[in-house]
Short mmCIF file of C-alpha atoms in Angstrom, two decimals:
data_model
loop_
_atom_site.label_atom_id
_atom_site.label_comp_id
_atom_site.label_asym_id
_atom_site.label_seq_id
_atom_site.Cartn_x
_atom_site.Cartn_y
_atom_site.Cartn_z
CA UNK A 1 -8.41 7.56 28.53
CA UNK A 2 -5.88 6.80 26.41
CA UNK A 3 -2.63 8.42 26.98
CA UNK A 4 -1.57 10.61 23.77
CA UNK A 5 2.06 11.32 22.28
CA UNK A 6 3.51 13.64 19.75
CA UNK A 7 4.27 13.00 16.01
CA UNK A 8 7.83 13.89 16.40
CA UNK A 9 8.50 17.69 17.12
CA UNK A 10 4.88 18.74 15.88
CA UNK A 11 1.99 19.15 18.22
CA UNK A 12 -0.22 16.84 16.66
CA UNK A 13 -1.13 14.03 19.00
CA UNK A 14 -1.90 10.74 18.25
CA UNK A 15 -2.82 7.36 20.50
CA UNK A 16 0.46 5.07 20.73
CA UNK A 17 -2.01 2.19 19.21
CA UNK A 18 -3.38 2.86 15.63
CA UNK A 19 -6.52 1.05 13.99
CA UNK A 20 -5.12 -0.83 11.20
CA UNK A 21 -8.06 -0.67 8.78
CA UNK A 22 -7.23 -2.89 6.28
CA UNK A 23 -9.99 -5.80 7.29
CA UNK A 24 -12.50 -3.38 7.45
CA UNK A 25 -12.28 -2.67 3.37
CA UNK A 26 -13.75 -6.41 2.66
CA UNK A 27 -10.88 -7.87 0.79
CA UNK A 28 -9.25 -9.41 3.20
CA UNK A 29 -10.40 -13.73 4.58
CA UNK A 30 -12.66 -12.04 7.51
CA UNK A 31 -16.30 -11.58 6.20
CA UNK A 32 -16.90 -8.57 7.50
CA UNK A 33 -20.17 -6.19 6.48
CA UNK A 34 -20.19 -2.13 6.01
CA UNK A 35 -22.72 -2.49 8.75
CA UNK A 36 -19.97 -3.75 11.06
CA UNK A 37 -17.00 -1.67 9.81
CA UNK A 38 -18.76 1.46 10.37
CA UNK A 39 -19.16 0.32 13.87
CA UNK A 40 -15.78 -0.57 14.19
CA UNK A 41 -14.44 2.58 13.37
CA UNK A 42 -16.94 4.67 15.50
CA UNK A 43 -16.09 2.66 18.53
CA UNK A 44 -12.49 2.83 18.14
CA UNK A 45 -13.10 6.42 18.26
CA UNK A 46 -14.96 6.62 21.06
CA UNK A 47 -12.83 4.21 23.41
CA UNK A 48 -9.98 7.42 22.87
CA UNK A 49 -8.21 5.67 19.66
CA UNK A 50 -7.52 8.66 17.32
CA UNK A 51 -5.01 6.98 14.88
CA UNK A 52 -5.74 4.93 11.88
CA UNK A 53 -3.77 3.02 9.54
CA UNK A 54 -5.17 3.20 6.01
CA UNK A 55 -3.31 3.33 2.39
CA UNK A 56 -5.12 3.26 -0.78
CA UNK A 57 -4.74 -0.40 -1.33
CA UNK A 58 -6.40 -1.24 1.54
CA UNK A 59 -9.66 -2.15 -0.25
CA UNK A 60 -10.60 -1.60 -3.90
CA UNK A 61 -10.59 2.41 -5.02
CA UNK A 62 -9.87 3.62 -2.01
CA UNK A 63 -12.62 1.89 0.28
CA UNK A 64 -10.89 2.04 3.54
CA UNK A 65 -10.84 5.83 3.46
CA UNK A 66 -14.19 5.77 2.38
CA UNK A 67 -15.46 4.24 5.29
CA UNK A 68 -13.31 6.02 7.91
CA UNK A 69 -14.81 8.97 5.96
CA UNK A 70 -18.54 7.59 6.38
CA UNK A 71 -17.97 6.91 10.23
CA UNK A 72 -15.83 9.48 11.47
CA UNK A 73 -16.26 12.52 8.89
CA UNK A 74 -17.69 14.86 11.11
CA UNK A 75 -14.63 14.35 13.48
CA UNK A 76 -11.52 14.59 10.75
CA UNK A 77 -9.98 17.38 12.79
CA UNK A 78 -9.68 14.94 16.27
CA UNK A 79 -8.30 11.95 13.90
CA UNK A 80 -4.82 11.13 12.25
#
């Protein structure tokens, strides 16, 4: 398991290494499918990783967060 560290002086904990999701919105050179982003994300989450690096430009309206929301919905409370 991944080790897990505090966001400052909260008590929200968060993996030292985030998921940078910005190739799994499609707009970046790597053809990549929803198919395989979905899976992606999911198994990120399960090998312990609970951080992920999204921003609204990180696909067109907002399609990063849309997939993290697709894969990992369920589990929003155990992700940053």
């Amino acid at each position: 398991m991944i080790p897990l560290r505090n966001i400052g002086n909260t008590d929200i904990q968060i993996t030292p290494i985030a998921m940078g999701c910005w190739p799994i919105s499609g707009v970046t050179s790597v053809d990549v499918t929803e198919q395989a982003s979905l899976a992606t994300l999911k198994a990120a989450f399960e090998s312990g990783i609970n951080f992920f690096d999204t921003a609204y430009c990180y696909g067109y309206e907002g399609e990063s967060e849309r997939l993290i929301a697709q894969a990992l919905g369920d589990r929003r409370d155990r992700i940053v």
